[in-house]
XYZ file of C-alpha atoms in Angstrom:
372
model
C 59.120 70.274 108.912
C 57.141 67.826 111.052
C 54.785 69.461 113.564
C 52.749 67.996 116.404
C 49.775 69.043 118.431
C 49.329 67.631 121.937
C 45.845 66.262 122.417
C 45.173 65.809 118.694
C 45.646 62.823 116.422
C 47.137 64.794 113.538
C 50.887 64.809 112.979
C 52.034 66.282 109.686
C 54.886 64.420 108.005
C 55.819 66.158 104.761
C 52.563 66.321 102.793
C 51.024 63.301 104.597
C 49.019 63.257 107.790
C 49.141 60.347 110.200
C 45.375 59.998 109.952
C 45.760 59.262 106.223
C 48.080 56.280 106.794
C 46.152 53.046 107.496
C 47.459 51.127 110.468
C 45.515 47.921 109.857
C 45.409 46.124 106.497
C 42.323 47.021 104.463
C 39.594 44.394 104.847
C 41.838 42.821 107.518
C 44.014 41.266 104.765
C 47.799 41.802 104.611
C 48.564 43.523 101.277
C 51.266 40.967 100.372
C 49.181 37.894 101.217
C 49.077 35.499 98.264
C 46.315 32.937 98.386
C 46.958 29.525 96.810
C 45.063 28.907 93.612
C 42.715 25.937 93.461
C 44.077 22.946 91.553
C 41.665 21.438 89.060
C 43.185 17.969 89.356
C 45.889 16.390 91.470
C 47.996 13.521 90.202
C 47.561 10.336 92.252
C 50.692 8.537 93.446
C 51.198 4.938 94.516
C 54.335 4.680 96.661
C 56.089 1.345 96.145
C 58.452 0.211 98.884
C 57.810 1.473 102.402
C 61.334 1.645 103.743
C 63.036 4.453 105.646
C 63.113 6.939 102.772
C 59.432 6.455 102.010
C 58.263 6.568 105.634
C 60.450 9.419 106.875
C 60.629 11.666 103.797
C 58.319 10.873 100.883
C 54.999 10.167 102.604
C 55.143 13.308 104.811
C 56.096 15.373 101.730
C 52.639 14.938 100.236
C 51.452 17.437 102.850
C 53.513 20.117 101.070
C 52.449 19.172 97.550
C 50.206 21.304 95.373
C 49.665 18.998 92.387
C 50.282 15.558 93.886
C 48.384 13.331 96.299
C 48.983 9.941 97.887
C 46.343 7.431 96.801
C 47.941 3.977 97.156
C 50.665 1.990 98.919
C 52.588 -1.098 97.822
C 54.496 -3.191 100.339
C 55.425 -6.753 101.183
C 54.599 -6.011 104.827
C 50.817 -5.946 105.242
C 50.776 -4.654 108.819
C 53.086 -1.744 108.005
C 51.042 -0.834 104.934
C 47.748 -0.918 106.867
C 49.155 1.300 109.630
C 50.504 3.863 107.146
C 47.269 3.739 105.150
C 45.382 4.692 108.311
C 47.773 7.555 109.042
C 47.584 8.953 105.501
C 43.917 8.158 104.832
C 44.619 5.687 102.033
C 41.638 3.367 101.367
C 42.202 -0.283 102.292
C 41.324 -1.201 98.717
C 44.339 0.807 97.530
C 46.878 -1.274 99.436
C 48.803 -3.635 97.156
C 51.591 -6.157 97.608
C 54.139 -7.539 95.174
C 51.888 -10.434 94.161
C 48.852 -8.343 93.176
C 50.946 -5.350 92.028
C 49.764 -5.641 88.429
C 46.138 -5.165 89.515
C 46.902 -1.446 89.755
C 46.119 -1.373 86.041
C 42.395 -1.237 86.834
C 42.746 1.473 89.505
C 41.961 4.820 87.892
C 43.015 6.810 90.973
C 46.653 5.877 90.402
C 48.475 7.970 87.799
C 52.079 7.509 88.970
C 54.089 4.765 90.617
C 56.898 6.144 92.796
C 59.432 3.304 92.871
C 61.451 3.395 96.124
C 62.414 -0.272 96.154
C 65.999 -1.559 96.559
C 68.141 -0.737 93.524
C 68.091 -4.304 92.204
C 64.268 -4.182 91.936
C 63.943 -0.851 90.121
C 63.849 -2.235 86.587
C 61.322 -5.035 87.170
C 58.759 -2.962 89.039
C 59.186 0.070 86.801
C 58.557 -2.016 83.692
C 55.554 -3.701 85.315
C 54.165 -0.273 86.233
C 54.393 0.793 82.581
C 52.644 -2.426 81.561
C 49.869 -1.441 83.993
C 49.558 1.894 82.178
C 51.115 4.083 84.867
C 53.761 6.817 84.720
C 56.865 6.161 86.865
C 59.011 8.252 89.176
C 61.971 6.025 90.037
C 64.568 6.576 92.727
C 68.233 6.711 91.831
C 70.367 4.939 90.915
C 67.987 4.200 88.065
C 68.792 0.481 87.907
C 71.458 -2.153 88.455
C 73.175 -1.670 85.099
C 73.049 0.091 81.742
C 71.018 -2.641 80.046
C 68.227 -2.362 82.640
C 68.120 1.415 82.191
C 67.678 0.959 78.458
C 64.907 -1.587 79.053
C 63.073 0.856 81.334
C 63.271 3.657 78.768
C 62.016 1.329 76.029
C 59.119 0.194 78.242
C 58.091 3.817 78.832
C 58.107 4.481 75.114
C 56.019 1.382 74.360
C 53.477 2.321 77.013
C 53.456 5.989 75.951
C 54.006 6.947 79.570
C 56.542 9.255 81.233
C 59.629 8.151 83.154
C 61.366 10.501 85.570
C 64.334 9.716 87.814
C 64.138 11.193 91.316
C 67.096 13.573 91.224
C 65.550 15.826 93.867
C 68.406 18.361 93.849
C 67.450 19.484 90.338
C 64.304 20.927 91.948
C 65.962 22.442 95.033
C 66.653 26.233 95.021
C 70.233 26.211 96.350
C 71.488 23.674 93.811
C 69.544 25.443 91.052
C 71.252 28.698 92.046
C 74.647 26.969 92.048
C 74.029 25.837 88.462
C 73.215 29.430 87.514
C 76.343 30.760 89.216
C 78.602 28.165 87.567
C 77.352 29.258 84.162
C 78.034 32.927 84.900
C 80.994 35.236 84.331
C 81.249 35.554 88.116
C 82.829 32.091 88.178
C 84.148 31.806 84.638
C 85.276 28.566 82.998
C 85.306 25.740 85.543
C 88.698 24.249 86.297
C 88.141 21.899 89.248
C 85.243 20.433 91.239
C 85.745 18.703 94.576
C 82.773 16.791 95.998
C 82.216 14.440 98.927
C 79.206 12.477 100.155
C 79.852 10.169 103.089
C 78.036 8.647 106.039
C 78.590 5.857 108.543
C 76.127 3.064 107.700
C 75.396 0.485 110.386
C 74.267 -3.053 109.608
C 71.711 -4.379 108.885
C 70.982 -2.091 105.940
C 70.054 -2.841 102.317
C 72.782 -0.415 101.244
C 75.363 -2.976 102.409
C 73.946 -5.810 100.288
C 75.697 -6.701 97.060
C 72.696 -8.765 95.940
C 70.439 -5.693 96.249
C 72.990 -3.601 94.330
C 74.083 -1.584 97.326
C 77.399 0.154 97.875
C 78.463 3.772 98.263
C 79.051 4.568 94.578
C 75.463 4.106 93.390
C 73.849 5.233 96.611
C 75.731 8.391 97.669
C 78.520 8.746 95.116
C 75.911 9.308 92.433
C 75.151 12.689 94.033
C 78.744 13.823 93.452
C 78.708 12.409 89.932
C 75.402 14.024 89.001
C 76.432 17.333 90.580
C 79.629 17.405 88.512
C 77.477 16.981 85.404
C 74.879 19.610 86.260
C 77.428 22.140 87.503
C 79.583 21.882 84.372
C 76.644 21.207 82.037
C 78.976 18.763 80.323
C 79.549 15.012 80.070
C 82.841 13.410 81.192
C 84.951 11.709 78.560
C 87.257 9.709 80.850
C 87.147 8.399 84.436
C 89.454 6.810 86.965
C 88.219 5.031 90.093
C 89.558 3.384 93.224
C 87.659 1.371 95.857
C 88.601 0.425 99.416
C 87.041 -2.727 100.908
C 88.529 -3.472 104.340
C 88.821 -7.141 105.245
C 88.470 -6.485 108.981
C 84.994 -4.875 108.852
C 82.172 -7.399 108.260
C 79.850 -4.637 107.034
C 81.839 -4.455 103.820
C 82.165 -8.113 102.889
C 79.905 -7.553 99.842
C 80.369 -3.873 98.937
C 83.249 -1.365 99.229
C 83.488 0.911 102.227
C 84.531 3.855 100.059
C 85.058 4.823 96.430
C 87.013 7.754 95.018
C 86.870 8.756 91.365
C 88.038 11.431 88.958
C 85.956 12.675 86.036
C 87.688 14.398 83.130
C 85.587 16.785 81.038
C 86.143 18.301 77.596
C 88.226 21.458 77.871
C 90.304 20.196 80.784
C 87.956 20.534 83.764
C 88.121 17.751 86.351
C 85.891 16.572 89.191
C 87.525 14.792 92.146
C 84.832 12.905 94.067
C 84.707 10.662 97.130
C 81.969 8.673 98.831
C 81.931 6.354 101.799
C 79.705 4.226 104.032
C 82.319 4.152 106.782
C 83.081 7.825 107.455
C 81.509 10.690 109.351
C 78.829 12.655 107.514
C 80.232 14.917 104.805
C 78.089 16.405 102.024
C 79.682 19.262 100.089
C 80.993 20.472 96.777
C 83.446 23.190 95.795
C 83.684 24.571 92.264
C 86.838 26.467 91.292
C 86.484 28.616 88.197
C 88.789 31.060 86.485
C 87.072 34.050 88.115
C 85.535 32.699 91.303
C 84.649 29.837 93.633
C 81.227 28.371 94.459
C 80.930 26.329 97.644
C 77.955 24.434 99.047
C 77.935 22.996 102.558
C 75.266 20.361 103.144
C 74.909 20.165 99.375
C 73.337 16.701 99.153
C 71.240 16.608 102.335
C 67.475 16.896 102.638
C 67.873 20.363 104.158
C 70.494 22.787 105.485
C 72.191 23.850 102.236
C 74.590 26.812 102.578
C 75.723 28.393 99.315
C 78.593 30.855 98.986
C 80.243 32.652 96.071
C 83.755 34.072 96.379
C 85.455 36.186 93.726
C 87.350 39.460 93.325
C 84.291 41.350 94.581
C 84.401 39.510 97.899
C 82.368 36.708 99.441
C 78.603 36.421 99.306
C 76.279 33.958 101.048
C 72.911 33.327 99.422
C 69.720 33.350 101.463
C 67.075 31.397 99.592
C 63.759 29.977 100.695
C 64.153 26.221 101.178
C 61.591 23.736 99.896
C 60.660 20.143 100.630
C 62.798 18.381 98.018
C 60.424 15.460 97.590
C 57.318 17.623 97.282
C 59.106 19.756 94.672
C 60.115 16.787 92.522
C 56.708 15.089 92.783
C 54.899 18.301 91.853
C 57.251 18.822 88.910
C 56.401 15.366 87.596
C 52.691 15.973 88.218
C 52.844 19.182 86.172
C 54.678 17.361 83.373
C 51.861 14.813 83.232
C 49.104 17.423 83.411
C 50.729 19.542 80.691
C 52.317 16.703 78.696
C 55.887 17.996 79.094
C 59.206 16.178 79.321
C 60.519 15.930 82.921
C 63.704 17.809 83.759
C 65.324 14.516 84.843
C 64.027 11.864 82.399
C 65.236 8.309 82.002
C 68.102 9.565 79.839
C 69.530 11.358 82.893
C 69.601 8.151 84.908
C 71.085 6.227 81.991
C 73.896 8.778 81.617
C 74.886 8.381 85.270
C 74.732 4.591 85.036
C 77.009 4.610 81.980
C 79.564 6.638 83.939
C 79.212 4.389 87.009
C 79.873 1.388 84.758
C 83.041 3.091 83.492
C 84.177 3.848 87.060
C 83.600 0.218 88.059
C 85.580 -0.923 85.011
C 88.425 1.393 86.043
C 88.351 -0.052 89.568
C 88.595 -3.581 88.149
C 91.413 -2.841 85.732
C 93.328 -0.186 87.642
C 93.373 1.993 84.539
C 91.442 5.035 83.398
C 88.389 4.264 81.272
C 86.831 6.180 78.407
C 83.122 6.991 78.720
């Protein structure tokens, strides 16, 4: 029984005394404090293309990186590049433009080129980066077409350098957990996936340019497509697509406003996907299995994922520690270079998506389903 003595500091609790329980951490250090380990070498990145994604997401992400550092910038806008170089402490000598881009070959600080240019420029500047002896992290969609993807992969092989496609959700804890759940008995064999990724894009915007290979399918629809592949861990064998291009909205005179498509997988599973540049924001997927349902709100955003599993045991929401998606993918690539490993999302991953996109576009043209 607990006893107390007024005026003393001793209070017996079982076999312990209060005086024996430390109130402050020993040596003033919390017992669960984990100190970061020093990194012997960080991989140097040159960011190519200083548009909205680079300025608002990628450049700030270097502050959360452990194995990656920003060392160079490439832009066709000298004033913008100089201002960002000052903000991020990039030496003036490490600012390049598209004319002297190939001079990066002699810069030993640069290990990786992160290609964030418009889709139509991915292949050219990725191949030139390999010719300069650099590894490449390239934004998705990988290129304008299947042939360019194959050329990029071949260039990486010739240069003996690594190519990774920036599928950031493969490095994000909520989507990684969803993959795990979909492979479990808690969900069972997958029957149907429903996915949507839409936003209302205002002009001017490179995403609305046909010449720059814009359009909702490659830009936001690819998230639904790639998710269907990583959630099923299978490749579709047949697709059907439909595009809507309104004549009364000048934004969509070169690209569709929206695209819907169905992916058919071996064993009978289907994915019904939609994407749009003319609708309110919607970023989710729902996986219906034989034994349960996995749902993700905010699935494709930069933050705010909400993952839920529902089955005969009830409904469960997962609380996971979020990460900076761009820091996670850049550090993964850095570790692959430092340890000479294959990236989780190599060029073959981007090629697979582009082959399916080509089949969807063929289905849209013909009005018939297309084999992949």
